[in-house]
């Protein structure tokens, strides 16, 4: 029987920039996978290929924190009490029971996680990721004084459950300005708006999840930004969800400029 991987892969960096990828994982522990539908085991709602998309990160000296387990196990970008990020709008939960397409993830309602199972998953998967995130932010702040936390995400460009029509390609979120310096946010938006053939918005449909809102503390030197990118900008949005290098190469220079601007701000 193969052993489950650690809840995350972590690469410490030297620069005042931490990139978090809480939805990049695809692993399903055997006991959980056995309860899911065959389609759910394909983990369609993954933020696919994020380390490959952000290939420039380590060259910039950024720290990188990448989840290994699927968001179907537990959503690392949700509050531990399961509170909705967008009250009144459709959202998936801390331990999701349905997909972005509103299909059931579990083979039957009896297989869905109960309160005890949710607590177990929080202890095994959610808490270690957040402990590492907190520890690295604290370390970087001790070294540099000011830090940028970049929460990296991607999503299908058309998802009627969550938004009408097609999503802008680059969705920057700063919790309506609460998680990040306003000047940095505007600079990032201006860079994103110059991406050839792509569209951008600041604090549109996606304003930042639990990680952005919880850790962003501009008054205390931690500036948090979420980037939700359309998957059509760099990959196939349907099975088999292939990375498309030529398409990715069109957006990666803008991504590097965004990260460099965040770094320059942190070092200023």
CSV table of C-alpha atoms in Angstrom, one decimal:
chain,number,residue,atom,x,y,z
A,1,UNK,CA,0.0,0.0,0.0
A,2,UNK,CA,1.5,3.3,-1.1
A,3,UNK,CA,2.0,6.0,1.5
A,4,UNK,CA,0.2,9.3,1.1
A,5,UNK,CA,2.4,12.3,0.3
A,6,UNK,CA,3.0,15.2,2.7
A,7,UNK,CA,0.1,17.7,2.5
A,8,UNK,CA,2.4,20.2,0.7
A,9,UNK,CA,5.7,20.6,-1.2
A,10,UNK,CA,7.7,23.6,0.1
A,11,UNK,CA,10.7,25.4,-1.5
A,12,UNK,CA,12.1,28.2,0.8
A,13,UNK,CA,13.3,31.2,-1.1
A,14,UNK,CA,15.5,34.2,-0.4
A,15,UNK,CA,13.3,37.0,-1.6
A,16,UNK,CA,10.4,38.7,0.3
A,17,UNK,CA,7.8,36.9,-1.8
A,18,UNK,CA,5.8,33.7,-0.9
A,19,UNK,CA,3.7,32.1,-3.6
A,20,UNK,CA,0.9,29.8,-2.3
A,21,UNK,CA,-0.8,27.3,-4.6
A,22,UNK,CA,-3.6,25.8,-2.4
A,23,UNK,CA,-5.6,24.1,-5.2
A,24,UNK,CA,-2.8,22.7,-7.3
A,25,UNK,CA,-2.9,19.2,-5.7
A,26,UNK,CA,-4.5,16.1,-7.3
A,27,UNK,CA,-3.8,13.4,-4.7
A,28,UNK,CA,-6.8,11.6,-3.2
A,29,UNK,CA,-6.1,9.3,-0.2
A,30,UNK,CA,-7.4,5.8,-0.9
A,31,UNK,CA,-10.1,5.9,1.8
A,32,UNK,CA,-11.5,9.1,0.4
A,33,UNK,CA,-11.2,8.1,-3.2
A,34,UNK,CA,-13.2,5.0,-2.5
A,35,UNK,CA,-16.2,7.2,-1.5
A,36,UNK,CA,-16.2,9.4,-4.6
A,37,UNK,CA,-17.8,9.0,-8.0
A,38,UNK,CA,-15.6,7.9,-10.9
A,39,UNK,CA,-15.8,11.5,-12.3
A,40,UNK,CA,-14.9,13.0,-9.0
A,41,UNK,CA,-11.8,10.9,-8.9
A,42,UNK,CA,-10.7,12.8,-12.1
A,43,UNK,CA,-10.5,15.9,-9.9
A,44,UNK,CA,-11.7,18.2,-12.7
A,45,UNK,CA,-11.7,21.3,-10.5
A,46,UNK,CA,-8.0,21.3,-9.9
A,47,UNK,CA,-5.9,24.4,-10.5
A,48,UNK,CA,-3.8,22.5,-13.0
A,49,UNK,CA,-0.1,22.9,-13.8
A,50,UNK,CA,0.5,25.8,-11.5
A,51,UNK,CA,4.1,25.1,-10.7
A,52,UNK,CA,4.8,24.8,-14.5
A,53,UNK,CA,2.9,28.0,-15.2
A,54,UNK,CA,4.9,29.8,-12.5
A,55,UNK,CA,8.3,28.4,-13.7
A,56,UNK,CA,9.9,31.8,-13.1
A,57,UNK,CA,9.1,31.8,-9.4
A,58,UNK,CA,12.2,30.2,-8.0
A,59,UNK,CA,14.5,32.1,-10.3
A,60,UNK,CA,13.1,35.2,-8.7
A,61,UNK,CA,14.0,33.9,-5.3
A,62,UNK,CA,10.4,33.4,-4.2
A,63,UNK,CA,9.3,30.8,-1.7
A,64,UNK,CA,6.9,28.3,-3.0
A,65,UNK,CA,4.2,26.4,-1.1
A,66,UNK,CA,2.2,23.9,-3.2
A,67,UNK,CA,-0.6,21.7,-2.0
A,68,UNK,CA,-0.4,18.0,-2.9
A,69,UNK,CA,-3.9,16.9,-2.1
A,70,UNK,CA,-7.0,17.7,-4.1
A,71,UNK,CA,-9.4,20.4,-3.0
A,72,UNK,CA,-12.0,17.6,-3.0
A,73,UNK,CA,-10.2,16.3,0.2
A,74,UNK,CA,-10.4,19.7,1.8
A,75,UNK,CA,-10.3,23.3,0.5
A,76,UNK,CA,-7.2,25.0,1.9
A,77,UNK,CA,-8.6,28.4,0.8
A,78,UNK,CA,-11.6,28.2,3.0
A,79,UNK,CA,-12.0,29.3,6.6
A,80,UNK,CA,-11.7,26.4,9.0
A,81,UNK,CA,-15.2,27.1,10.3
A,82,UNK,CA,-16.6,26.7,6.7
A,83,UNK,CA,-17.9,30.3,6.6
A,84,UNK,CA,-18.9,31.4,3.0
A,85,UNK,CA,-16.5,33.6,1.2
A,86,UNK,CA,-19.3,35.2,-0.8
A,87,UNK,CA,-22.5,35.2,1.2
A,88,UNK,CA,-25.5,35.0,-1.1
A,89,UNK,CA,-23.6,33.5,-4.0
A,90,UNK,CA,-23.0,29.9,-4.9
A,91,UNK,CA,-19.8,28.5,-3.4
A,92,UNK,CA,-18.2,25.1,-2.7
A,93,UNK,CA,-17.5,24.2,0.9
A,94,UNK,CA,-14.6,23.4,3.2
A,95,UNK,CA,-15.0,19.7,2.3
A,96,UNK,CA,-16.9,20.0,-0.9
A,97,UNK,CA,-19.7,17.6,-1.7
A,98,UNK,CA,-20.4,18.9,-5.2
A,99,UNK,CA,-18.3,20.0,-8.2
A,100,UNK,CA,-18.1,23.4,-10.0
A,101,UNK,CA,-20.6,21.8,-12.4
A,102,UNK,CA,-22.9,21.1,-9.5
A,103,UNK,CA,-22.5,17.3,-9.8
A,104,UNK,CA,-22.3,15.2,-6.6
A,105,UNK,CA,-18.7,14.2,-5.7
A,106,UNK,CA,-19.7,11.3,-3.4
A,107,UNK,CA,-21.3,8.0,-4.6
A,108,UNK,CA,-24.1,8.6,-2.1
A,109,UNK,CA,-25.1,11.1,0.6
A,110,UNK,CA,-24.1,8.5,3.2
A,111,UNK,CA,-20.5,8.7,1.9
A,112,UNK,CA,-20.2,12.4,2.5
A,113,UNK,CA,-17.9,13.6,5.3
A,114,UNK,CA,-19.6,14.1,8.7
A,115,UNK,CA,-18.4,16.5,11.3
A,116,UNK,CA,-15.8,14.1,12.7
A,117,UNK,CA,-14.4,13.4,9.3
A,118,UNK,CA,-14.2,17.1,8.5
A,119,UNK,CA,-12.2,17.7,11.7
A,120,UNK,CA,-9.9,14.8,10.8
A,121,UNK,CA,-9.2,16.3,7.4
A,122,UNK,CA,-8.6,19.7,9.0
A,123,UNK,CA,-6.0,18.2,11.3
A,124,UNK,CA,-4.2,16.1,8.7
A,125,UNK,CA,-4.3,18.4,5.6
A,126,UNK,CA,-5.6,21.9,6.3
A,127,UNK,CA,-3.6,22.8,9.5
A,128,UNK,CA,-0.1,21.6,8.2
A,129,UNK,CA,-0.5,23.8,5.1
A,130,UNK,CA,-1.5,26.8,7.1
A,131,UNK,CA,1.2,26.3,9.8
A,132,UNK,CA,3.8,26.2,7.0
A,133,UNK,CA,2.3,29.3,5.4
A,134,UNK,CA,2.3,31.2,8.7
A,135,UNK,CA,5.9,30.1,9.6
A,136,UNK,CA,7.3,31.2,6.2
A,137,UNK,CA,5.6,34.6,6.3
A,138,UNK,CA,7.0,35.1,9.8
A,139,UNK,CA,10.5,34.1,8.6
A,140,UNK,CA,10.4,36.3,5.6
A,141,UNK,CA,9.2,39.2,7.6
A,142,UNK,CA,12.0,38.8,10.1
A,143,UNK,CA,14.5,38.9,7.3
A,144,UNK,CA,13.0,41.5,5.0
A,145,UNK,CA,10.5,43.6,7.1
A,146,UNK,CA,7.9,43.7,4.3
A,147,UNK,CA,6.5,40.6,2.4
A,148,UNK,CA,4.1,39.9,-0.4
A,149,UNK,CA,2.0,36.8,-0.3
A,150,UNK,CA,0.8,35.8,-3.8
A,151,UNK,CA,-2.0,33.3,-3.8
A,152,UNK,CA,-2.0,31.6,-7.2
A,153,UNK,CA,-5.1,30.1,-8.7
A,154,UNK,CA,-6.7,29.1,-12.0
A,155,UNK,CA,-10.3,28.3,-13.1
A,156,UNK,CA,-12.3,27.4,-16.2
A,157,UNK,CA,-13.2,30.5,-18.1
A,158,UNK,CA,-16.9,29.6,-18.4
A,159,UNK,CA,-18.7,28.4,-15.2
A,160,UNK,CA,-22.3,29.4,-15.1
A,161,UNK,CA,-22.6,28.3,-11.4
A,162,UNK,CA,-20.2,31.1,-10.3
A,163,UNK,CA,-20.5,33.9,-13.0
A,164,UNK,CA,-22.2,34.9,-16.2
A,165,UNK,CA,-20.5,34.7,-19.5
A,166,UNK,CA,-16.7,34.4,-19.8
A,167,UNK,CA,-14.4,35.4,-16.9
A,168,UNK,CA,-11.7,38.0,-17.5
A,169,UNK,CA,-8.3,36.3,-17.9
A,170,UNK,CA,-6.5,37.9,-15.0
A,171,UNK,CA,-8.6,38.4,-11.8
A,172,UNK,CA,-6.6,40.2,-9.2
A,173,UNK,CA,-8.1,40.2,-5.7
A,174,UNK,CA,-7.1,42.2,-2.6
A,175,UNK,CA,-10.3,41.7,-0.5
A,176,UNK,CA,-11.6,45.1,-1.9
A,177,UNK,CA,-8.3,46.7,-0.8
A,178,UNK,CA,-8.1,45.3,2.7
A,179,UNK,CA,-5.3,42.8,2.1
A,180,UNK,CA,-2.7,44.9,0.1
A,181,UNK,CA,-1.3,48.4,-0.4
A,182,UNK,CA,-3.6,50.3,-2.8
A,183,UNK,CA,-0.7,51.6,-4.9
A,184,UNK,CA,0.7,48.1,-5.5
A,185,UNK,CA,-2.8,46.8,-6.4
A,186,UNK,CA,-3.2,49.5,-9.0
A,187,UNK,CA,0.3,48.9,-10.4
A,188,UNK,CA,-0.5,45.2,-10.7
A,189,UNK,CA,-3.8,45.9,-12.5
A,190,UNK,CA,-2.0,48.2,-15.0
A,191,UNK,CA,0.5,45.5,-15.8
A,192,UNK,CA,-2.2,42.9,-16.2
A,193,UNK,CA,-4.2,45.2,-18.5
A,194,UNK,CA,-1.2,45.3,-20.9
A,195,UNK,CA,-1.1,41.5,-21.3
A,196,UNK,CA,-1.5,41.1,-25.1
A,197,UNK,CA,-4.8,39.4,-26.0
A,198,UNK,CA,-5.9,39.1,-22.4
A,199,UNK,CA,-8.3,40.9,-20.1
A,200,UNK,CA,-7.9,41.9,-16.5
A,201,UNK,CA,-9.9,43.1,-13.5
A,202,UNK,CA,-9.2,44.0,-9.9
A,203,UNK,CA,-11.7,42.8,-7.2
A,204,UNK,CA,-14.2,41.6,-9.7
A,205,UNK,CA,-16.0,38.3,-9.2
A,206,UNK,CA,-13.0,36.9,-7.3
A,207,UNK,CA,-11.7,39.2,-4.5
A,208,UNK,CA,-9.4,36.7,-2.7
A,209,UNK,CA,-10.3,33.7,-0.6
A,210,UNK,CA,-9.5,32.9,3.0
A,211,UNK,CA,-5.7,33.0,2.5
A,212,UNK,CA,-5.7,36.5,1.0
A,213,UNK,CA,-8.2,37.8,3.6
A,214,UNK,CA,-6.7,36.1,6.7
A,215,UNK,CA,-3.0,36.7,6.1
A,216,UNK,CA,-3.1,40.1,4.3
A,217,UNK,CA,-2.2,42.7,6.9
A,218,UNK,CA,-0.8,45.8,5.1
A,219,UNK,CA,-0.4,47.8,8.3
A,220,UNK,CA,1.8,45.1,9.6
A,221,UNK,CA,3.9,44.6,6.5
A,222,UNK,CA,2.2,41.6,4.9
A,223,UNK,CA,0.5,42.4,1.5
A,224,UNK,CA,-1.6,39.6,0.1
A,225,UNK,CA,-2.8,39.3,-3.5
A,226,UNK,CA,-4.8,36.6,-5.2
A,227,UNK,CA,-4.5,36.0,-8.9
A,228,UNK,CA,-7.3,33.8,-10.4
A,229,UNK,CA,-6.3,33.1,-14.0
A,230,UNK,CA,-8.5,31.6,-16.7
A,231,UNK,CA,-7.2,28.2,-17.6
A,232,UNK,CA,-7.7,28.8,-21.3
A,233,UNK,CA,-4.8,31.3,-21.0
A,234,UNK,CA,-2.4,28.4,-20.7
A,235,UNK,CA,-4.0,24.9,-21.0
A,236,UNK,CA,-6.9,22.8,-22.2
A,237,UNK,CA,-10.0,23.5,-20.1
A,238,UNK,CA,-11.4,20.0,-20.7
A,239,UNK,CA,-10.1,16.5,-20.3
A,240,UNK,CA,-7.2,15.6,-20.5
A,241,UNK,CA,-6.4,19.1,-19.2
A,242,UNK,CA,-3.1,19.3,-21.0
A,243,UNK,CA,-0.6,22.2,-20.5
A,244,UNK,CA,-0.2,24.1,-23.7
A,245,UNK,CA,3.3,25.5,-23.8
A,246,UNK,CA,2.8,27.9,-26.7
A,247,UNK,CA,-0.3,29.4,-25.2
A,248,UNK,CA,1.3,29.6,-21.8
A,249,UNK,CA,4.3,31.4,-23.3
A,250,UNK,CA,2.0,34.3,-24.3
A,251,UNK,CA,1.0,35.0,-20.7
A,252,UNK,CA,4.1,34.0,-18.7
A,253,UNK,CA,6.0,37.2,-19.4
A,254,UNK,CA,3.1,39.2,-17.9
A,255,UNK,CA,3.1,36.8,-14.9
A,256,UNK,CA,6.8,37.4,-14.4
A,257,UNK,CA,6.3,41.2,-14.6
A,258,UNK,CA,3.5,41.0,-12.0
A,259,UNK,CA,5.7,39.0,-9.6
A,260,UNK,CA,8.7,41.3,-10.2
A,261,UNK,CA,6.5,44.3,-9.4
A,262,UNK,CA,5.4,42.6,-6.1
A,263,UNK,CA,9.1,41.9,-5.3
A,264,UNK,CA,10.1,45.5,-6.1
A,265,UNK,CA,7.4,46.8,-3.8
A,266,UNK,CA,8.4,44.5,-1.0
A,267,UNK,CA,12.1,45.6,-1.3
A,268,UNK,CA,11.3,49.3,-1.6
